[in-house]
CSV table of C-alpha atoms and ligand atoms in Angstrom, one decimal:
chain,number,residue,atom,x,y,z
A,1,MET,CA,0.0,0.0,0.0
A,2,THR,CA,1.4,3.4,-1.0
A,3,GLY,CA,-1.3,5.5,0.5
A,4,GLU,CA,-3.0,8.4,-1.4
A,5,GLY,CA,-0.5,10.9,-0.2
A,6,TYR,CA,2.3,9.1,-1.9
A,7,LYS,CA,0.4,7.9,-4.9
A,8,GLY,CA,2.3,5.4,-7.1
A,9,TYR,CA,5.5,5.5,-5.0
A,10,ARG,CA,6.9,2.3,-3.5
A,11,GLY,CA,10.2,0.9,-2.4
A,12,GLU,CA,13.1,3.2,-1.6
A,13,ALA,CA,11.4,6.2,-3.3
A,14,LEU,CA,8.4,5.8,-0.9
A,15,ASP,CA,10.7,5.4,2.1
A,16,VAL,CA,12.6,8.6,1.4
A,17,LEU,CA,9.4,10.7,0.9
A,18,ARG,CA,8.0,9.3,4.1
A,19,ARG,CA,11.1,10.0,6.0
A,20,PHE,CA,11.0,13.6,5.1
A,21,GLU,CA,7.1,13.7,5.3
A,22,ALA,CA,6.9,15.0,1.7
A,23,PRO,CA,3.7,13.7,0.0
A,24,ILE,CA,2.9,14.3,-3.7
A,25,TRP,CA,2.1,17.9,-4.8
A,26,SER,CA,4.6,19.2,-2.1
A,27,ASP,CA,6.5,22.3,-3.3
A,28,VAL,CA,10.0,21.3,-2.3
A,29,GLU,CA,13.7,21.7,-2.5
A,30,ILE,CA,15.5,18.4,-2.7
A,31,THR,CA,19.1,18.3,-1.6
A,32,THR,CA,21.2,15.6,-3.3
A,33,ASP,CA,24.9,14.8,-3.6
A,34,ARG,CA,24.6,16.4,-7.1
A,35,GLY,CA,23.0,19.7,-6.1
A,36,VAL,CA,19.7,21.1,-5.0
A,37,PHE,CA,16.5,20.8,-7.2
A,38,ALA,CA,13.4,22.8,-6.6
A,39,GLY,CA,9.9,21.7,-7.9
A,40,ILE,CA,6.8,19.9,-7.2
A,41,ILE,CA,6.7,16.2,-6.3
A,42,LEU,CA,4.5,14.4,-8.9
A,43,PRO,CA,2.5,11.2,-8.4
A,44,ARG,CA,4.0,8.1,-10.1
A,45,SER,CA,2.5,5.3,-12.1
A,46,GLU,CA,1.9,2.0,-10.3
A,47,THR,CA,4.2,0.4,-12.9
A,48,ALA,CA,7.1,2.9,-12.5
A,49,ASP,CA,10.3,1.9,-10.9
A,50,PRO,CA,10.7,2.2,-7.0
A,51,HIS,CA,14.0,4.1,-7.2
A,52,HIS,CA,13.1,7.6,-8.3
A,53,VAL,CA,11.2,10.6,-7.1
A,54,VAL,CA,9.7,12.7,-9.9
A,55,LEU,CA,9.9,16.4,-9.7
A,56,LYS,CA,8.2,18.9,-12.0
A,57,LEU,CA,10.6,21.8,-12.4
A,58,PRO,CA,9.3,25.4,-12.7
A,59,ILE,CA,10.2,25.4,-16.4
A,60,GLY,CA,7.7,22.6,-17.0
A,61,TYR,CA,10.0,19.6,-17.5
A,62,ASN,CA,9.8,16.6,-15.2
A,63,ILE,CA,13.0,15.0,-13.8
A,64,GLY,CA,13.6,11.8,-11.9
A,65,ILE,CA,15.9,12.0,-8.8
A,66,ALA,CA,17.4,8.8,-7.5
A,67,ALA,CA,16.1,8.1,-4.0
A,68,ARG,CA,19.5,7.0,-2.7
A,69,ARG,CA,21.0,10.4,-3.6
A,70,ILE,CA,18.5,12.4,-1.6
A,71,GLN,CA,20.0,13.9,1.5
A,72,GLY,CA,17.2,16.2,2.5
A,73,ILE,CA,13.8,17.6,1.5
A,74,THR,CA,12.6,21.0,2.5
A,75,ILE,CA,8.9,21.6,2.0
A,76,HIS,CA,7.7,25.1,1.1
A,77,GLY,CA,4.0,24.4,0.6
A,78,ARG,CA,1.6,22.3,-1.5
A,79,ARG,CA,0.7,23.0,-5.2
A,80,GLU,CA,-1.6,20.5,-6.8
A,81,ALA,CA,-1.1,20.9,-10.6
A,82,LYS,CA,-4.3,21.6,-12.4
A,83,TYR,CA,-4.1,19.7,-15.6
A,84,ARG,CA,-7.8,19.7,-16.5
A,85,ILE,CA,-8.7,22.8,-18.3
A,86,PRO,CA,-12.1,24.2,-17.4
A,87,GLU,CA,-14.7,23.5,-20.0
A,88,LYS,CA,-16.4,26.5,-21.5
A,89,GLU,CA,-19.3,26.9,-23.9
A,90,PHE,CA,-18.1,28.4,-27.2
A,91,PRO,CA,-20.0,31.7,-27.7
A,92,PHE,CA,-22.0,32.1,-30.9
A,93,ASP,CA,-21.8,35.3,-33.0
A,94,PRO,CA,-24.0,35.2,-36.1
A,95,LYS,CA,-21.7,37.6,-37.9
A,96,LYS,CA,-18.7,35.3,-37.7
A,97,PRO,CA,-17.9,32.3,-40.1
A,98,ARG,CA,-18.7,28.8,-39.0
A,99,VAL,CA,-15.6,26.5,-38.7
A,100,LYS,CA,-15.6,22.8,-37.8
A,101,LEU,CA,-12.7,21.3,-35.9
A,102,LEU,CA,-12.4,17.6,-36.3
A,103,GLY,CA,-10.1,15.9,-33.8
A,104,THR,CA,-8.2,12.8,-34.5
A,105,GLY,CA,-5.7,12.9,-31.5
A,106,GLY,CA,-2.0,13.6,-31.3
A,107,THR,CA,-0.2,16.0,-28.9
A,108,ILE,CA,-2.4,18.9,-29.8
A,109,ALA,CA,-5.3,17.0,-28.1
A,110,SER,CA,-3.1,15.7,-25.3
A,111,ARG,CA,-2.2,16.6,-21.8
A,112,LEU,CA,0.1,15.0,-19.3
A,113,ASP,CA,-1.5,12.1,-17.4
A,114,TYR,CA,0.0,12.3,-13.9
A,115,ARG,CA,-1.1,8.7,-13.1
A,116,THR,CA,1.2,7.2,-15.8
A,117,GLY,CA,3.5,10.2,-16.4
A,118,ALA,CA,2.8,9.8,-20.1
A,119,VAL,CA,1.2,12.2,-22.6
A,120,ILE,CA,-2.3,10.8,-23.3
A,121,PRO,CA,-4.8,11.9,-26.0
A,122,ALA,CA,-7.7,13.8,-24.3
A,123,PHE,CA,-9.6,15.8,-26.8
A,124,SER,CA,-12.5,17.8,-25.5
A,125,PRO,CA,-14.1,20.7,-27.3
A,126,GLY,CA,-14.8,22.7,-24.2
A,127,GLU,CA,-11.2,22.2,-22.9
A,128,LEU,CA,-10.0,23.5,-26.2
A,129,TYR,CA,-11.9,26.7,-26.0
A,130,GLY,CA,-11.2,26.9,-22.3
A,131,SER,CA,-7.5,27.0,-23.1
A,132,VAL,CA,-7.5,29.2,-26.2
A,133,PRO,CA,-10.4,31.7,-25.8
A,134,GLU,CA,-9.0,33.8,-28.6
A,135,LEU,CA,-10.6,31.4,-31.1
A,136,ALA,CA,-13.9,33.0,-30.4
A,137,ASP,CA,-12.6,36.3,-31.9
A,138,ILE,CA,-12.2,34.5,-35.2
A,139,CYS,CA,-15.2,32.3,-35.8
A,140,ASN,CA,-18.0,30.1,-34.4
A,141,LEU,CA,-16.1,26.9,-33.7
A,142,GLU,CA,-17.9,23.6,-33.6
A,143,THR,CA,-15.9,20.6,-32.6
A,144,GLU,CA,-16.1,16.8,-32.9
A,145,LYS,CA,-13.8,14.1,-31.8
A,146,LEU,CA,-13.4,11.6,-34.6
A,147,TYR,CA,-10.6,9.6,-33.0
A,148,GLY,CA,-8.2,9.9,-30.0
A,149,VAL,CA,-5.1,8.3,-31.3
A,150,PHE,CA,-1.4,9.2,-31.7
A,151,SER,CA,-0.9,9.6,-35.4
A,152,GLU,CA,1.2,6.4,-35.9
A,153,ASN,CA,-2.2,4.7,-35.4
A,154,MET,CA,-3.9,6.6,-38.2
A,155,GLY,CA,-4.5,4.4,-41.2
A,156,PRO,CA,-7.0,3.7,-44.1
A,157,GLU,CA,-10.0,3.3,-41.7
A,158,GLN,CA,-9.3,6.7,-40.1
A,159,TRP,CA,-8.5,8.4,-43.4
A,160,ARG,CA,-11.8,7.3,-44.8
A,161,GLY,CA,-13.7,8.4,-41.7
A,162,THR,CA,-12.0,11.8,-41.8
A,163,ALA,CA,-12.7,12.3,-45.5
A,164,GLU,CA,-16.3,11.4,-45.0
A,165,ALA,CA,-16.6,13.7,-42.0
A,166,ILE,CA,-15.1,16.5,-44.2
A,167,GLY,CA,-17.7,15.9,-46.9
A,168,ARG,CA,-20.5,15.9,-44.4
A,169,GLU,CA,-19.4,19.2,-42.9
A,170,ILE,CA,-19.0,20.9,-46.2
A,171,GLN,CA,-22.6,19.8,-47.1
A,172,ARG,CA,-23.7,21.2,-43.7
A,173,GLY,CA,-22.4,24.6,-44.9
A,174,VAL,CA,-19.3,25.3,-42.8
A,175,GLN,CA,-16.9,28.0,-44.1
A,176,GLY,CA,-13.8,26.1,-43.1
A,177,ILE,CA,-12.5,22.9,-41.6
A,178,VAL,CA,-9.6,22.3,-39.1
A,179,ILE,CA,-8.3,18.8,-38.5
A,180,GLY,CA,-6.4,18.3,-35.3
A,181,HIS,CA,-3.8,15.5,-35.9
A,182,GLY,CA,-0.6,14.1,-34.5
A,183,THR,CA,2.4,15.6,-36.3
A,184,ASP,CA,4.3,12.4,-36.9
A,185,THR,CA,2.1,11.2,-39.8
A,186,MET,CA,0.3,14.4,-40.6
A,187,HIS,CA,1.8,14.5,-44.0
A,188,HIS,CA,0.5,11.1,-44.9
A,189,THR,CA,-3.0,12.1,-43.9
A,190,ALA,CA,-2.7,15.5,-45.6
A,191,ALA,CA,-1.7,13.7,-48.8
A,192,ILE,CA,-4.4,11.0,-48.8
A,193,LEU,CA,-7.1,13.6,-48.0
A,194,SER,CA,-5.9,15.6,-51.0
A,195,PHE,CA,-6.9,12.6,-53.1
A,196,MET,CA,-10.0,11.4,-51.2
A,197,VAL,CA,-11.5,14.9,-51.0
A,198,GLN,CA,-11.3,16.9,-54.2
A,199,ASN,CA,-12.8,20.2,-55.3
A,200,SER,CA,-13.4,21.4,-51.8
A,201,PRO,CA,-15.0,24.9,-51.8
A,202,VAL,CA,-13.5,25.7,-48.4
A,203,PRO,CA,-10.1,25.6,-46.7
A,204,ILE,CA,-9.3,22.3,-45.0
A,205,VAL,CA,-6.4,22.9,-42.6
A,206,MET,CA,-4.6,20.3,-40.7
A,207,VAL,CA,-2.9,21.3,-37.4
A,208,GLY,CA,-0.9,19.7,-34.6
A,209,SER,CA,1.6,20.6,-32.0
A,210,GLN,CA,5.1,19.4,-31.2
A,211,ARG,CA,4.9,20.2,-27.5
A,212,SER,CA,1.8,19.5,-25.4
A,213,SER,CA,-0.1,22.4,-24.0
A,214,ASP,CA,1.1,21.8,-20.4
A,215,ARG,CA,4.6,22.8,-21.5
A,216,PRO,CA,5.6,26.5,-21.4
A,217,SER,CA,7.1,26.3,-24.9
A,218,SER,CA,3.9,24.7,-26.4
A,219,ASP,CA,3.0,25.6,-30.0
A,220,ALA,CA,-0.5,24.2,-29.5
A,221,ALA,CA,-2.4,27.5,-28.9
A,222,LEU,CA,-0.7,29.5,-31.7
A,223,ASN,CA,-1.0,26.7,-34.2
A,224,LEU,CA,-4.7,26.5,-33.4
A,225,MET,CA,-5.2,30.2,-33.8
A,226,HIS,CA,-3.4,30.3,-37.1
A,227,SER,CA,-5.2,27.2,-38.5
A,228,VAL,CA,-8.6,28.4,-37.4
A,229,LYS,CA,-7.9,31.8,-38.9
A,230,ALA,CA,-6.8,30.2,-42.2
A,231,ALA,CA,-9.9,28.0,-42.2
A,232,ALA,CA,-12.3,30.9,-41.4
A,233,GLU,CA,-10.9,33.7,-43.5
A,234,SER,CA,-8.5,32.5,-46.1
A,235,ASP,CA,-9.2,32.2,-49.8
A,236,LEU,CA,-7.2,29.0,-50.1
A,237,ALA,CA,-9.6,26.1,-50.7
A,238,GLU,CA,-7.1,23.3,-50.4
A,239,ILE,CA,-6.0,20.6,-48.1
A,240,MET,CA,-3.2,22.2,-46.1
A,241,VAL,CA,-1.0,21.8,-43.1
A,242,CYS,CA,-0.6,24.8,-40.8
A,243,MET,CA,2.3,24.8,-38.3
A,244,PHE,CA,5.1,27.1,-37.0
A,245,GLY,CA,7.1,28.7,-39.8
A,246,PRO,CA,10.3,29.9,-38.2
A,247,THR,CA,11.6,28.5,-34.9
A,248,SER,CA,10.3,31.6,-33.2
A,249,ASP,CA,6.6,32.2,-32.9
A,250,SER,CA,6.3,35.1,-35.3
A,251,TYR,CA,4.1,33.3,-37.9
A,252,GLY,CA,2.8,30.0,-39.2
A,253,LEU,CA,3.0,28.6,-42.7
A,254,LEU,CA,0.4,27.0,-44.8
A,255,HIS,CA,1.8,24.0,-46.8
A,256,ARG,CA,0.1,22.2,-49.6
A,257,GLY,CA,-1.0,18.8,-48.5
A,258,THR,CA,0.9,16.8,-51.1
A,259,ARG,CA,4.2,18.8,-50.8
A,260,VAL,CA,4.7,18.9,-47.1
A,261,ARG,CA,6.8,16.7,-44.8
A,262,LYS,CA,7.7,16.5,-41.1
A,263,MET,CA,11.5,17.2,-41.2
A,264,HIS,CA,12.6,17.5,-37.6
A,265,SER,CA,11.8,15.3,-34.7
A,266,SER,CA,11.5,18.0,-32.1
A,267,TYR,CA,11.5,21.6,-33.5
A,268,ARG,CA,8.2,23.3,-33.5
A,269,SER,CA,9.0,24.5,-37.1
A,270,THR,CA,9.2,20.9,-38.2
A,271,PHE,CA,7.0,21.0,-41.3
A,272,ARG,CA,8.5,22.1,-44.6
A,273,THR,CA,7.2,22.4,-48.1
A,274,ILE,CA,9.4,20.1,-50.2
A,275,GLY,CA,10.1,20.8,-53.9
A,276,ASP,CA,8.2,24.1,-53.8
A,277,ILE,CA,7.5,27.1,-51.6
A,278,PRO,CA,4.7,27.2,-49.1
A,279,LEU,CA,1.3,28.5,-50.0
A,280,ALA,CA,1.0,31.3,-47.5
A,281,MET,CA,2.1,32.8,-44.2
A,282,VAL,CA,-0.4,33.3,-41.5
A,283,SER,CA,-0.2,35.4,-38.4
A,284,ARG,CA,-2.8,36.3,-35.9
A,285,GLU,CA,-3.7,39.4,-37.9
A,286,THR,CA,-3.2,38.5,-41.6
A,287,ILE,CA,-2.9,35.7,-44.2
A,288,THR,CA,-0.3,36.4,-46.8
A,289,PRO,CA,-0.3,34.2,-49.9
A,290,LEU,CA,3.3,33.5,-51.2
A,291,ARG,CA,2.0,32.4,-54.6
A,292,GLU,CA,-0.9,32.7,-57.0
A,293,ASP,CA,-1.6,29.1,-58.1
A,294,TYR,CA,-3.9,28.0,-55.4
A,295,LYS,CA,-7.6,26.9,-55.6
A,296,ARG,CA,-9.9,29.7,-54.5
A,297,ARG,CA,-12.7,29.5,-52.0
A,298,ARG,CA,-16.2,29.1,-53.6
A,299,ALA,CA,-19.8,29.4,-52.4
A,300,ASP,CA,-21.1,26.1,-53.9
A,301,ARG,CA,-20.9,22.8,-52.0
A,302,ASP,CA,-19.6,20.7,-54.9
A,303,VAL,CA,-17.0,18.6,-53.1
A,304,VAL,CA,-16.2,15.1,-54.4
A,305,VAL,CA,-15.4,12.5,-51.8
A,306,ASN,CA,-13.9,9.3,-53.0
A,307,THR,CA,-12.5,7.0,-50.3
A,308,ALA,CA,-11.7,3.8,-52.2
A,309,PHE,CA,-8.3,2.5,-51.0
A,310,GLU,CA,-6.3,-0.6,-51.6
A,311,GLU,CA,-4.5,-1.5,-48.4
A,312,LYS,CA,-2.1,-4.0,-50.0
A,313,VAL,CA,0.5,-1.3,-50.9
A,314,SER,CA,3.9,-0.9,-49.4
A,315,ILE,CA,6.8,1.5,-49.5
A,316,VAL,CA,10.3,0.2,-49.7
A,317,TYR,CA,13.2,2.5,-48.7
A,318,TYR,CA,16.2,1.2,-50.6
A,319,TYR,CA,19.5,0.7,-48.8
A,320,PRO,CA,22.8,-0.6,-50.2
A,321,ASN,CA,23.0,-4.4,-50.2
A,322,MET,CA,19.2,-4.8,-50.1
A,323,ARG,CA,18.3,-8.3,-51.0
A,324,PRO,CA,15.5,-9.4,-53.3
A,325,ASP,CA,13.8,-11.3,-50.5
A,326,ILE,CA,12.4,-8.0,-49.3
A,327,LEU,CA,10.5,-7.6,-52.6
A,328,ASP,CA,9.8,-11.3,-52.8
A,329,SER,CA,8.0,-11.3,-49.5
A,330,LEU,CA,5.7,-8.5,-50.7
A,331,ILE,CA,5.0,-10.4,-53.9
A,332,ASP,CA,4.3,-13.6,-52.0
A,333,ASN,CA,2.0,-11.9,-49.5
A,334,GLY,CA,-0.3,-10.6,-52.2
A,335,TYR,CA,0.7,-6.9,-52.3
A,336,ARG,CA,-0.8,-5.0,-55.3
A,337,GLY,CA,1.5,-2.0,-55.3
A,338,ILE,CA,5.0,-1.1,-54.3
A,339,VAL,CA,6.6,2.4,-54.0
A,340,ILE,CA,10.4,2.4,-54.0
A,341,ALA,CA,12.3,5.3,-52.5
A,342,GLY,CA,15.4,4.9,-54.5
A,343,THR,CA,18.9,6.5,-54.2
A,344,GLY,CA,19.9,9.5,-56.3
A,345,LEU,CA,17.8,9.8,-59.5
A,346,GLY,CA,15.9,6.6,-58.6
A,347,HIS,CA,18.2,3.6,-58.3
A,348,VAL,CA,18.3,0.2,-56.6
A,349,ASN,CA,21.0,-2.5,-57.0
A,350,LYS,CA,21.1,-5.1,-59.6
A,351,PRO,CA,20.3,-8.1,-57.3
A,352,LEU,CA,16.8,-6.7,-57.0
A,353,TYR,CA,16.1,-6.9,-60.8
A,354,PRO,CA,14.8,-10.5,-60.8
A,355,ALA,CA,12.3,-9.6,-58.0
A,356,LEU,CA,11.2,-6.5,-60.0
A,357,LYS,CA,10.6,-8.8,-63.0
A,358,ARG,CA,8.6,-11.2,-60.8
A,359,ALA,CA,6.5,-8.2,-59.5
A,360,ARG,CA,5.6,-7.3,-63.1
A,361,GLU,CA,4.7,-10.9,-63.9
A,362,ASN,CA,2.4,-10.9,-60.9
A,363,ASN,CA,0.6,-7.7,-62.1
A,364,ILE,CA,2.0,-5.6,-59.2
A,365,ALA,CA,2.3,-1.9,-59.8
A,366,VAL,CA,5.9,-0.7,-59.0
A,367,TYR,CA,6.7,3.1,-58.8
A,368,MET,CA,10.0,4.9,-58.2
A,369,THR,CA,10.5,8.0,-56.1
A,370,VAL,CA,13.7,9.6,-54.7
A,371,GLN,CA,15.1,9.5,-51.2
A,372,THR,CA,16.6,13.0,-51.7
A,373,LEU,CA,13.1,14.4,-51.5
A,374,TRP,CA,14.0,17.5,-53.6
A,375,GLY,CA,14.3,16.9,-57.3
A,376,TYR,CA,13.0,14.4,-59.9
A,377,VAL,CA,13.3,10.8,-60.6
A,378,GLN,CA,15.4,10.5,-63.9
A,379,MET,CA,15.5,7.0,-65.2
A,380,TYR,CA,16.9,7.9,-68.6
A,381,VAL,CA,20.2,9.2,-67.4
A,382,TYR,CA,21.9,5.8,-66.6
A,383,ASP,CA,21.3,2.6,-68.4
A,384,THR,CA,20.3,1.0,-65.0
A,385,GLY,CA,17.3,3.3,-64.9
A,386,ARG,CA,16.3,2.2,-68.4
A,387,ASP,CA,16.7,-1.4,-67.4
A,388,MET,CA,14.4,-0.9,-64.5
A,389,MET,CA,11.8,0.8,-66.7
A,390,GLU,CA,12.0,-2.2,-69.0
A,391,LEU,CA,11.1,-4.3,-65.9
A,392,GLY,CA,8.0,-2.2,-65.4
A,393,VAL,CA,9.1,0.3,-62.8
A,394,VAL,CA,7.4,3.7,-63.4
A,395,PRO,CA,9.2,6.9,-62.5
A,396,MET,CA,7.1,9.2,-60.4
A,397,ALA,CA,8.7,12.6,-61.2
A,398,ASN,CA,9.0,14.7,-58.0
A,399,MET,CA,6.2,13.0,-56.1
A,400,LEU,CA,7.3,12.5,-52.5
A,401,PRO,CA,7.6,8.9,-51.4
A,402,GLU,CA,4.9,9.0,-48.8
A,403,VAL,CA,2.6,10.8,-51.2
A,404,ALA,CA,3.2,8.2,-53.9
A,405,TYR,CA,2.5,5.5,-51.4
A,406,VAL,CA,-1.0,6.9,-50.5
A,407,LYS,CA,-1.8,7.8,-54.0
A,408,LEU,CA,-1.0,4.3,-55.2
A,409,GLY,CA,-3.3,2.9,-52.6
A,410,TRP,CA,-6.0,5.3,-53.7
A,411,ALA,CA,-5.4,4.6,-57.4
A,412,LEU,CA,-5.5,0.9,-56.9
A,413,GLY,CA,-8.7,1.4,-54.9
A,414,GLN,CA,-10.3,2.8,-58.1
A,415,THR,CA,-9.3,0.1,-60.5
A,416,GLY,CA,-7.2,-3.1,-60.8
A,417,ASP,CA,-6.3,-2.1,-64.4
A,418,LEU,CA,-2.6,-1.1,-64.2
A,419,VAL,CA,-2.8,1.0,-67.4
A,420,ARG,CA,-5.6,3.1,-65.8
A,421,VAL,CA,-3.6,3.1,-62.5
A,422,ARG,CA,-0.7,4.6,-64.3
A,423,GLU,CA,-2.8,7.3,-65.9
A,424,ILE,CA,-4.1,8.2,-62.4
A,425,MET,CA,-0.6,8.2,-60.9
A,426,GLU,CA,0.9,10.4,-63.7
A,427,THR,CA,-1.9,12.9,-63.7
A,428,PRO,CA,-1.4,15.6,-61.0
A,429,ILE,CA,-4.5,16.0,-58.9
A,430,ALA,CA,-3.4,18.2,-56.1
A,431,GLY,CA,0.1,19.5,-56.8
A,432,GLU,CA,1.8,16.1,-56.1
A,433,ILE,CA,3.7,16.4,-59.3
A,434,THR,CA,5.0,19.8,-60.5
A,435,GLU,CA,6.6,20.8,-63.7
A,436,ARG,CA,9.6,22.4,-62.0
A,437,GLU,CA,11.0,23.1,-58.6
A,438,PRO,CA,11.9,26.6,-57.6
A,439,SER,CA,15.7,27.0,-57.3
A,440,ASN,CA,15.4,29.5,-54.5
A,441,GLY,CA,12.8,27.4,-52.6
A,442,TYR,CA,15.3,24.9,-51.6
A,443,LEU,CA,17.2,27.2,-49.3
A,444,ILE,CA,15.2,30.4,-48.7
A,445,PHE,CA,11.4,30.1,-48.6
A,446,GLN,CA,11.3,27.6,-45.8
A,447,GLY,CA,9.8,29.8,-43.1
A,448,GLY,CA,12.1,31.8,-41.0
A,449,ILE,CA,12.9,34.0,-43.9
A,450,PRO,CA,14.4,36.6,-41.4
A,451,GLU,CA,16.4,33.8,-39.8
A,452,VAL,CA,17.8,32.6,-43.0
A,453,GLU,CA,18.6,36.2,-44.0
A,454,GLN,CA,20.4,36.8,-40.7
A,455,PHE,CA,22.3,33.6,-41.2
A,456,ILE,CA,23.3,34.4,-44.7
A,457,SER,CA,24.2,38.0,-43.8
A,458,ARG,CA,26.9,36.7,-41.4
A,459,TYR,CA,28.7,35.2,-44.3
A,460,ARG,CA,28.0,37.9,-46.9
A,461,LYS,CA,31.0,40.0,-47.8
B,1,LIG,N1,3.4,11.1,-31.5
B,1,LIG,C1,2.6,12.3,-31.7
B,1,LIG,C2,1.7,12.0,-32.9
B,1,LIG,O1,2.1,12.1,-34.0
B,1,LIG,C3,3.4,13.5,-31.9
B,1,LIG,C4,2.6,14.7,-32.1
B,1,LIG,O2,1.4,14.8,-32.1
B,1,LIG,O3,3.3,15.7,-32.4
B,1,LIG,O4,0.5,11.7,-32.7
């Protein structure tokens, strides 16, 4: 028995807290042989180890202190952390646009669970408004929780469900849609929605956060404000991702759903447009398009939702010395489509060729993309590329590997006829293939334009 006052603690960690009469939520200073740490003692999970006391530091991070190093604990008071945000009814203003927020989970819908010490999905519309009341200045926000998953658990079932929900909301007359989503696979979902939902008359803006809202450096609130503003007011009727632009919080960027990718595991400015420049900048005051070629908002409701998807599709990231058994296992397991992320201009080694031939004989669609992300597949440059095309491998221009993966699943969902599939794959639907990539986009137009300028100016003579 640990007792409520020492919730979750056992073993030597419980002993030391008892010795100094320091229950959970005590505001303390802990003296150790490595220095003094100030913070609040947090509860622990029943399954956590018995050797550490967990302290929430004033800067928001949690640390574990080994019980055996603790020499003394001075208690200054008690501060129970409030991690439930008060629910509030969203006010209705008939003059403001209606925006629907569909939640799927991820960090943006999460808070810290002090029972387990983990970040758990906990989406509640009222909580959301309770924590970001500024949203009411922009629109009338309605919310609906579709799923409560971290985004590695998003897949065809959730993609279909989200696409159908978008179609429904557009028919209901909303002026914009925001989709809360985990950042890890947001670019996969943005891409598949770009194919499943076409001709949207309103902006569809995906948003997430890299840091949960209980952390001081959280990007959740600002990303939400930016995305809701883009959904409510922008003229860009596309599937987009809206996240921090620069590493500072000066503005967000709107990225086209088929050209965006998560590029950093922890930076808040993790999303980057690849092979192009972003669609627009968004601040709390204004939306500034960075280009002209976007689909404009319309008054009609003529959205087309097509959620057919063949799940037996795989993506293979080529590495030197890859053996044909990797492809053989896909063929033997009944896969209908394979996207290869090849080296350089789109290469794999020669030992894979017999497996590629087998794939063609088994009527499996094989498409080539590049690991470099920027630039085009070029299979005419080396004879190896020509050999692979002979074996039925189709070059996918500058389509990003993950985009080709979801598009192939979608195309095979429409038809089993590989000639038709190829037509679908080679016809750009939502900017997934572009005629050229901007030479300056590679370095400059990646958000943080001032930062880049500052960086460059240091080296400019
Ligand atoms: N693992 C989380 C997810 O993708 C990370 C995030 O939301 O940023 O769901």
